[in-house]
């Protein structure tokens, strides 16, 4: 997983990753600002990057999370993640 450019002086950057979800998994890009709580955005299974523009000056952390779907409860079960 990478962030480019790093650092970004204009608030524009791209987060990229190579991991892909396995069949039946859901993928999220999670973001933390200044070591705060993580917020998740559901990503398409084919996505390998997300561009950000106009971001405020802060310390951003990212991780791509993968979840399996429990076939009985239909709930997502955490599988693994990659961080940057």
mmCIF file of C-alpha atoms in Angstrom:
data_model
loop_
_atom_site.group_PDB
_atom_site.id
_atom_site.type_symbol
_atom_site.label_atom_id
_atom_site.label_comp_id
_atom_site.label_asym_id
_atom_site.label_seq_id
_atom_site.Cartn_x
_atom_site.Cartn_y
_atom_site.Cartn_z
ATOM 1 C CA UNK A 1 0.000 0.000 0.000
ATOM 2 C CA UNK A 2 1.337 3.452 -0.845
ATOM 3 C CA UNK A 3 0.437 7.139 -0.809
ATOM 4 C CA UNK A 4 1.787 9.415 -3.539
ATOM 5 C CA UNK A 5 2.987 12.040 -3.457
ATOM 6 C CA UNK A 6 4.107 11.783 0.148
ATOM 7 C CA UNK A 7 4.063 14.307 1.608
ATOM 8 C CA UNK A 8 1.403 16.182 -0.339
ATOM 9 C CA UNK A 9 1.729 19.943 -0.110
ATOM 10 C CA UNK A 10 -1.503 20.787 -1.918
ATOM 11 C CA UNK A 11 -3.867 18.240 -0.335
ATOM 12 C CA UNK A 12 -4.053 16.124 -3.505
ATOM 13 C CA UNK A 13 -2.775 12.540 -3.406
ATOM 14 C CA UNK A 14 -3.606 8.969 -4.335
ATOM 15 C CA UNK A 15 -3.721 5.915 -2.089
ATOM 16 C CA UNK A 16 -2.863 2.701 -3.967
ATOM 17 C CA UNK A 17 -2.834 -0.979 -3.046
ATOM 18 C CA UNK A 18 -2.292 -4.316 -4.739
ATOM 19 C CA UNK A 19 -4.353 -6.649 -2.533
ATOM 20 C CA UNK A 20 -7.643 -7.782 -4.068
ATOM 21 C CA UNK A 21 -10.642 -9.313 -2.330
ATOM 22 C CA UNK A 22 -11.232 -13.023 -2.686
ATOM 23 C CA UNK A 23 -14.497 -14.235 -4.182
ATOM 24 C CA UNK A 24 -17.375 -13.322 -1.883
ATOM 25 C CA UNK A 25 -15.399 -10.753 0.104
ATOM 26 C CA UNK A 26 -16.230 -7.079 0.548
ATOM 27 C CA UNK A 27 -13.437 -4.482 0.434
ATOM 28 C CA UNK A 28 -13.295 -1.164 2.307
ATOM 29 C CA UNK A 29 -10.800 1.688 2.363
ATOM 30 C CA UNK A 30 -10.566 2.976 5.930
ATOM 31 C CA UNK A 31 -9.191 6.417 6.827
ATOM 32 C CA UNK A 32 -8.028 7.854 10.144
ATOM 33 C CA UNK A 33 -7.352 11.573 10.597
ATOM 34 C CA UNK A 34 -4.841 12.629 13.273
ATOM 35 C CA UNK A 35 -4.963 9.146 14.881
ATOM 36 C CA UNK A 36 -8.721 9.418 15.371
ATOM 37 C CA UNK A 37 -11.447 6.882 14.710
ATOM 38 C CA UNK A 38 -11.415 4.917 11.445
ATOM 39 C CA UNK A 39 -14.113 5.602 8.860
ATOM 40 C CA UNK A 40 -14.787 3.077 6.085
ATOM 41 C CA UNK A 41 -15.753 3.540 2.442
ATOM 42 C CA UNK A 42 -16.945 0.500 0.503
ATOM 43 C CA UNK A 43 -14.842 -0.007 -2.627
ATOM 44 C CA UNK A 44 -15.486 -1.873 -5.853
ATOM 45 C CA UNK A 45 -13.737 -5.239 -5.903
ATOM 46 C CA UNK A 46 -11.709 -4.130 -8.938
ATOM 47 C CA UNK A 47 -10.416 -0.915 -7.304
ATOM 48 C CA UNK A 48 -6.692 -0.610 -6.604
ATOM 49 C CA UNK A 49 -6.522 3.115 -5.807
ATOM 50 C CA UNK A 50 -8.470 6.147 -4.645
ATOM 51 C CA UNK A 51 -7.603 9.770 -5.388
ATOM 52 C CA UNK A 52 -8.122 12.512 -2.798
ATOM 53 C CA UNK A 53 -8.239 16.235 -3.598
ATOM 54 C CA UNK A 54 -8.291 19.347 -1.463
ATOM 55 C CA UNK A 55 -7.601 17.519 1.788
ATOM 56 C CA UNK A 56 -6.886 19.701 4.826
ATOM 57 C CA UNK A 57 -3.483 19.648 6.496
ATOM 58 C CA UNK A 58 -3.549 16.644 8.861
ATOM 59 C CA UNK A 59 -1.955 13.262 9.530
ATOM 60 C CA UNK A 60 -3.889 10.704 7.456
ATOM 61 C CA UNK A 61 -3.596 6.935 7.811
ATOM 62 C CA UNK A 62 -5.194 4.362 5.522
ATOM 63 C CA UNK A 63 -5.899 0.652 5.482
ATOM 64 C CA UNK A 64 -7.694 -1.636 3.084
ATOM 65 C CA UNK A 65 -9.917 -4.090 4.914
ATOM 66 C CA UNK A 66 -11.449 -7.287 3.632
ATOM 67 C CA UNK A 67 -14.550 -8.928 5.052
ATOM 68 C CA UNK A 68 -16.148 -12.299 4.438
ATOM 69 C CA UNK A 69 -19.940 -12.610 4.416
ATOM 70 C CA UNK A 70 -21.397 -15.047 6.938
ATOM 71 C CA UNK A 71 -23.872 -17.015 4.814
ATOM 72 C CA UNK A 72 -26.209 -17.636 7.755
ATOM 73 C CA UNK A 73 -26.402 -14.172 9.309
ATOM 74 C CA UNK A 74 -25.441 -12.141 6.203
ATOM 75 C CA UNK A 75 -23.100 -10.147 8.459
ATOM 76 C CA UNK A 76 -19.577 -9.156 7.506
ATOM 77 C CA UNK A 77 -16.755 -10.923 9.340
ATOM 78 C CA UNK A 78 -13.348 -9.240 9.363
ATOM 79 C CA UNK A 79 -10.790 -11.169 7.342
ATOM 80 C CA UNK A 80 -7.544 -9.132 7.033
ATOM 81 C CA UNK A 81 -6.132 -5.711 6.192
ATOM 82 C CA UNK A 82 -3.205 -3.871 4.621
ATOM 83 C CA UNK A 83 -2.067 -0.535 6.077
ATOM 84 C CA UNK A 84 -0.226 2.608 4.956
#
